[in-house]
PDB file of C-alpha atoms in Angstrom:
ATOM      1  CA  UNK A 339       0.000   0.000   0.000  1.00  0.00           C
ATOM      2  CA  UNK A 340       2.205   2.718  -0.901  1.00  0.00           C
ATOM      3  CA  UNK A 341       0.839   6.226  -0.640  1.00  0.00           C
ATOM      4  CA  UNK A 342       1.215   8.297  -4.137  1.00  0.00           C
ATOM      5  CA  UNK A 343       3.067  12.183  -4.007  1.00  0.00           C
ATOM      6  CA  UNK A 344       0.686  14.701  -4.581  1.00  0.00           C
ATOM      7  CA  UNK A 345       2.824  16.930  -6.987  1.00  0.00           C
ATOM      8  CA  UNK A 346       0.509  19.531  -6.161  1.00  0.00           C
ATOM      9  CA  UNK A 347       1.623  20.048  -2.864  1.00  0.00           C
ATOM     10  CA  UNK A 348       4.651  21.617  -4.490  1.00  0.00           C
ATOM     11  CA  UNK A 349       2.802  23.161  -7.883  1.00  0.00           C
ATOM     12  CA  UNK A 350       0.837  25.596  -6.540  1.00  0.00           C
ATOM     13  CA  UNK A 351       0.308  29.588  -6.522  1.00  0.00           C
ATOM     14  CA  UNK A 352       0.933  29.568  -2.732  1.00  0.00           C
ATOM     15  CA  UNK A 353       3.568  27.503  -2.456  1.00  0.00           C
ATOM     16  CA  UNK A 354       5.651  28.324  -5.662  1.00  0.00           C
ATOM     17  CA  UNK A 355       5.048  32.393  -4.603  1.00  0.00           C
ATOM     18  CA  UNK A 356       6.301  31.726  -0.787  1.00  0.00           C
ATOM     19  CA  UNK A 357       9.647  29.678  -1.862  1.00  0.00           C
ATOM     20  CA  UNK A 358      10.551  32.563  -4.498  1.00  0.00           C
ATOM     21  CA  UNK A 359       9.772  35.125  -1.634  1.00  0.00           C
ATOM     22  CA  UNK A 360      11.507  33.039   0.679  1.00  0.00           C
ATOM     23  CA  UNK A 361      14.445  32.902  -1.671  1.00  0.00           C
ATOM     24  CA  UNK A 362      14.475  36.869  -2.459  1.00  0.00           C
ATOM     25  CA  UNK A 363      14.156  37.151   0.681  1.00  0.00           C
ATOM     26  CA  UNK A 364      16.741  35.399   2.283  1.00  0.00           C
ATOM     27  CA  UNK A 365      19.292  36.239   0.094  1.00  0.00           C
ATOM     28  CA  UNK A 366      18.704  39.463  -1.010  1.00  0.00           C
ATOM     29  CA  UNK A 367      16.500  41.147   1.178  1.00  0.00           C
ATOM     30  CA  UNK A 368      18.144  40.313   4.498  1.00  0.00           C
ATOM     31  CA  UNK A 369      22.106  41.384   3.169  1.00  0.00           C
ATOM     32  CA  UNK A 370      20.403  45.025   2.459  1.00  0.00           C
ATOM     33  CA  UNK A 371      17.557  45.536   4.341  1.00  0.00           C
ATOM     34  CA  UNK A 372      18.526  43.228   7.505  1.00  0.00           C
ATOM     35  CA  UNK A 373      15.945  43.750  10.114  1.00  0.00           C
ATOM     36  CA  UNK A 374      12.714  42.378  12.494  1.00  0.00           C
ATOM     37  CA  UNK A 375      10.699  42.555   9.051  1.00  0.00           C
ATOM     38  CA  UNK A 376      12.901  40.312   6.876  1.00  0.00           C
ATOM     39  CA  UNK A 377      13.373  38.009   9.628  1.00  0.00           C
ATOM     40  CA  UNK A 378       9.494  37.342  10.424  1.00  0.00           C
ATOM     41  CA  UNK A 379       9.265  37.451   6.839  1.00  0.00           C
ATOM     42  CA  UNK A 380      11.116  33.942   6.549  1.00  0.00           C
ATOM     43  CA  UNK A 381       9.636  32.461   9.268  1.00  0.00           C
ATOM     44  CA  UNK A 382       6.108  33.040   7.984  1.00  0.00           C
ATOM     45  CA  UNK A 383       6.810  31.870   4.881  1.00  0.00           C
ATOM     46  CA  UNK A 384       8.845  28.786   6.350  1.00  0.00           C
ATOM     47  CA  UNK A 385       5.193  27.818   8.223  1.00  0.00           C
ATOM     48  CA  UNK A 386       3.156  28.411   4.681  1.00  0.00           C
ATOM     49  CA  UNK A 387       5.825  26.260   2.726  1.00  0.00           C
ATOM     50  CA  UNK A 388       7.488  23.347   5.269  1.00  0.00           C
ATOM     51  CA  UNK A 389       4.584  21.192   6.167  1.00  0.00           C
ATOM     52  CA  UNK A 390       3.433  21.634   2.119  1.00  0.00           C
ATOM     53  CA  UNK A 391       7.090  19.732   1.240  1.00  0.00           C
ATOM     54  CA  UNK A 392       7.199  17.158   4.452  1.00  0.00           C
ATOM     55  CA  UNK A 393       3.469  16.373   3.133  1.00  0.00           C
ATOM     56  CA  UNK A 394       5.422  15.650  -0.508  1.00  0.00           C
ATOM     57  CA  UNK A 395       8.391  14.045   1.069  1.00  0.00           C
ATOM     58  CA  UNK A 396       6.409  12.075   3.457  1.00  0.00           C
ATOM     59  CA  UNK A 397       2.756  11.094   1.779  1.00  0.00           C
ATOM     60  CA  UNK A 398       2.172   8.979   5.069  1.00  0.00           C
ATOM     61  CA  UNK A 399       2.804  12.175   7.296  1.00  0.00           C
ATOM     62  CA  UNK A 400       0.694  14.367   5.260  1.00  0.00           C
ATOM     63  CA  UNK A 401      -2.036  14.394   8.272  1.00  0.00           C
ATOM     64  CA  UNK A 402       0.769  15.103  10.318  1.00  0.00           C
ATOM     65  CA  UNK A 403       3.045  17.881   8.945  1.00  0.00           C
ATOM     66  CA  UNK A 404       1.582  20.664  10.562  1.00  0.00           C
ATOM     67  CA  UNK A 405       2.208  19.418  13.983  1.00  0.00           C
ATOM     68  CA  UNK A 406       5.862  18.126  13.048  1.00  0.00           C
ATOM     69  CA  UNK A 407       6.624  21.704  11.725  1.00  0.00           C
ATOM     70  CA  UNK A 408       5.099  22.985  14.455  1.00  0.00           C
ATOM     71  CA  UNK A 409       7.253  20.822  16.753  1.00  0.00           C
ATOM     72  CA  UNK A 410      10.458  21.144  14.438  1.00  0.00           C
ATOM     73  CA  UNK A 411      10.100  25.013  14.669  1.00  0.00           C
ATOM     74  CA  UNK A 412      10.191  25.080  18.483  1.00  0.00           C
ATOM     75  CA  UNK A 413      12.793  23.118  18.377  1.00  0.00           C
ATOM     76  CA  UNK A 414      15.120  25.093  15.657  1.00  0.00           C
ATOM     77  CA  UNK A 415      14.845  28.296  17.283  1.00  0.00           C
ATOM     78  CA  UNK A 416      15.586  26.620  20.457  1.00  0.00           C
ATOM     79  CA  UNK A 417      18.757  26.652  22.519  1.00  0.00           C
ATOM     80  CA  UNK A 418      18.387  22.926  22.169  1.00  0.00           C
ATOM     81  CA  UNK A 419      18.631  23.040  18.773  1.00  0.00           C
ATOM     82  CA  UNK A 420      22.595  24.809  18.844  1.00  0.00           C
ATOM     83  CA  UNK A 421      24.488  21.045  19.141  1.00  0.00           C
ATOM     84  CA  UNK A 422      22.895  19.914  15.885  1.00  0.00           C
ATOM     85  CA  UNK A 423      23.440  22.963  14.083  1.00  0.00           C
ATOM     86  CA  UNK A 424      27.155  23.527  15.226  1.00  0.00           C
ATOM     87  CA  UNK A 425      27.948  19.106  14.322  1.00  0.00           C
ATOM     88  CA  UNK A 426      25.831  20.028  10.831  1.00  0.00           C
ATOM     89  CA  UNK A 427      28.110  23.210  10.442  1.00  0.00           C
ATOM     90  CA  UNK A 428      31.172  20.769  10.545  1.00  0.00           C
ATOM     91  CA  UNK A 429      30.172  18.458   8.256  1.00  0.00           C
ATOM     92  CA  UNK A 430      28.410  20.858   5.924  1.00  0.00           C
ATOM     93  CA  UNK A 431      30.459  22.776   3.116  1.00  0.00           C
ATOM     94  CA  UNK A 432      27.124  25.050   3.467  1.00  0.00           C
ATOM     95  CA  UNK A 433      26.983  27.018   7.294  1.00  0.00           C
ATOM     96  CA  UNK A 434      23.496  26.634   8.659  1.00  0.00           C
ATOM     97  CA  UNK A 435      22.624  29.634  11.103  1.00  0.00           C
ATOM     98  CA  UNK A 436      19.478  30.441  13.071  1.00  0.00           C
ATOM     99  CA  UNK A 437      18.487  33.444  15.602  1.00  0.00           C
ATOM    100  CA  UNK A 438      16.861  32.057  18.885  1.00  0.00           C
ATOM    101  CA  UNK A 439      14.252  34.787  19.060  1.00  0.00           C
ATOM    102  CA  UNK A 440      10.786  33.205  20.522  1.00  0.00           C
ATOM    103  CA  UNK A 441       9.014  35.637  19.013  1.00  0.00           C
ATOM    104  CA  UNK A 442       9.413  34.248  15.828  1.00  0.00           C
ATOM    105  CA  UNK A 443       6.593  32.001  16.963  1.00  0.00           C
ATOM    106  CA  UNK A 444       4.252  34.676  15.831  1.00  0.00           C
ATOM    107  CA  UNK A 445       4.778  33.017  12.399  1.00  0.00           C
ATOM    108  CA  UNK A 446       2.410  30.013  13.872  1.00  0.00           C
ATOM    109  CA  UNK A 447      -0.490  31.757  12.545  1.00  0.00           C
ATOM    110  CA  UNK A 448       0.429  31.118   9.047  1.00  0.00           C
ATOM    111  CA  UNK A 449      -0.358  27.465   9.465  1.00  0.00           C
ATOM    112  CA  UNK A 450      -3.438  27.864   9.178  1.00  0.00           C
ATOM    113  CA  UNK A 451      -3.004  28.153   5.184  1.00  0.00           C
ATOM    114  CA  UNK A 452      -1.449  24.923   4.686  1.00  0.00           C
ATOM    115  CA  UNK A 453      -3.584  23.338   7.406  1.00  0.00           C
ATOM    116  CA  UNK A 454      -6.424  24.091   5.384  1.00  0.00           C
ATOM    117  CA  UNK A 455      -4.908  23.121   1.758  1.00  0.00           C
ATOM    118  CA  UNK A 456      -4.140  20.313   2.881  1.00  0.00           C
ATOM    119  CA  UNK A 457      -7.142  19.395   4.652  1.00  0.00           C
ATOM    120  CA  UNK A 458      -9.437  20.295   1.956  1.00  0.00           C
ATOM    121  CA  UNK A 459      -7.505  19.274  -0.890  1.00  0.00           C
ATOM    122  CA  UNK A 460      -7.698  22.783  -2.764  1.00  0.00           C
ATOM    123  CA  UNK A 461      -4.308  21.776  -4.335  1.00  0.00           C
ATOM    124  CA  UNK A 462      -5.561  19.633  -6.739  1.00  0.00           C
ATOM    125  CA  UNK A 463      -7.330  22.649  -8.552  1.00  0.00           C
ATOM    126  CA  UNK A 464      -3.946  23.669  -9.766  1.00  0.00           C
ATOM    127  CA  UNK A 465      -2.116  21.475 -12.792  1.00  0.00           C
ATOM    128  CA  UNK A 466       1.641  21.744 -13.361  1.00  0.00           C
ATOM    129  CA  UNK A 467       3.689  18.530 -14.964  1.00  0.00           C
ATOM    130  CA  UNK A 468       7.189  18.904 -13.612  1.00  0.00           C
ATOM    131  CA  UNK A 469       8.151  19.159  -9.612  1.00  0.00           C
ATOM    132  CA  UNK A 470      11.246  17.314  -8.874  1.00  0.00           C
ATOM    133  CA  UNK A 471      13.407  20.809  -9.570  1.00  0.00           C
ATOM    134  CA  UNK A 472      10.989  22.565  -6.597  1.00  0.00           C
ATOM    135  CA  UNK A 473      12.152  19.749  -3.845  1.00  0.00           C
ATOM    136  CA  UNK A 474      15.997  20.879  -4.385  1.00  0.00           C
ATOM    137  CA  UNK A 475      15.162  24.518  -4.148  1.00  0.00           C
ATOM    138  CA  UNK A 476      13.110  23.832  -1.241  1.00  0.00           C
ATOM    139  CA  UNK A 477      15.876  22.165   0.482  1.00  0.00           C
ATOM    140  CA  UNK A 478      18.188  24.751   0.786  1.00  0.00           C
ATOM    141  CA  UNK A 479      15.384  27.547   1.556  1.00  0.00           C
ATOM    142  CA  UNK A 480      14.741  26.105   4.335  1.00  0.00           C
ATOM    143  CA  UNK A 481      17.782  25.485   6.235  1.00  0.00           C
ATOM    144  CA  UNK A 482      19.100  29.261   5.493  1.00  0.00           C
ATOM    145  CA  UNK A 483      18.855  32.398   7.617  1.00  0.00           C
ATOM    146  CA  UNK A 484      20.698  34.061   4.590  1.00  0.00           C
ATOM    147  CA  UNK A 485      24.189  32.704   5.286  1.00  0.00           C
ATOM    148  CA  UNK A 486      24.261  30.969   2.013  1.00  0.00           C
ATOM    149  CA  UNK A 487      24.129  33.621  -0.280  1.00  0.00           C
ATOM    150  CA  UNK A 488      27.830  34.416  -0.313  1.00  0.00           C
ATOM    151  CA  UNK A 489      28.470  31.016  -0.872  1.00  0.00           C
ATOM    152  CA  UNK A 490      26.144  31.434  -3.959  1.00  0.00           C
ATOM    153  CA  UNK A 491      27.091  34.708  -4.862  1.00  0.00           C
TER     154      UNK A 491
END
């Protein structure tokens, strides 16, 4: 019984919109313009996008990715989270960084829009053919607080 991908949890207006903001964003936006607003600004867009790709990645956790981001989010911008990130860092040609700010928590709200794309299925009213290219891109959106874009650059 093996659970199909639901390429339109990646082709979509919403989610194709929030990983090119996300992307400006994080490595454009915050080397000019770093301040509170470019910082929320990921973080809300994180909570739109991340439980859209787990519920890709992981058709069997698609009920579940809201809570898991939730959970993954506390624990990221966490002092907890500061072993993994400094072992990743030296393994990792790419530096992950993250600001422990629990304010950022504000961006919880936003789940509400994947919640309910998810939950209703409005993702099957959009049609694209190709989505393999998004779940790279996603990948390193995600684990970036901007850091990368030198590397890229």
């Amino acid at each position: 019984n093996n659970m199909k991908r639901n390429k339109f949890l990646l082709l979509n207006y919403v989610f194709v919109v929030s990983i090119i903001l996300l992307f400006i964003n994080d490595h454009f936006l915050k080397l000019h313009f770093h301040n509170w607003f470019t910082g929320k600004f990921s973080d809300f867009l994180g909570m739109i996008i991340f439980p859209l790709f787990l519920a890709y990645i992981f058709p069997k956790l698609r009920t579940f990715s809201i809570l898991v981001s939730f959970i993954l989010f506390i624990f990221w911008k966490s002092p907890f989270s500061e072993g993994f990130i400094d072992f990743y860092n030296q393994i990792s040609p790419i530096a992950v960084t993250r600001v422990v700010d629990y304010t950022d928590f504000i961006a919880f709200v936003f789940l509400i829009i994947p919640f309910l794309l998810i939950k209703y299925d409005a993702l099957s009213a959009f049609e694209n053919k190709k989505n393999k290219p998004c779940t790279g891109a996603c990948s390193l959106c995600f684990c970036d607080d901007g850091d990368i874009s030198a590397a890229v650059l």
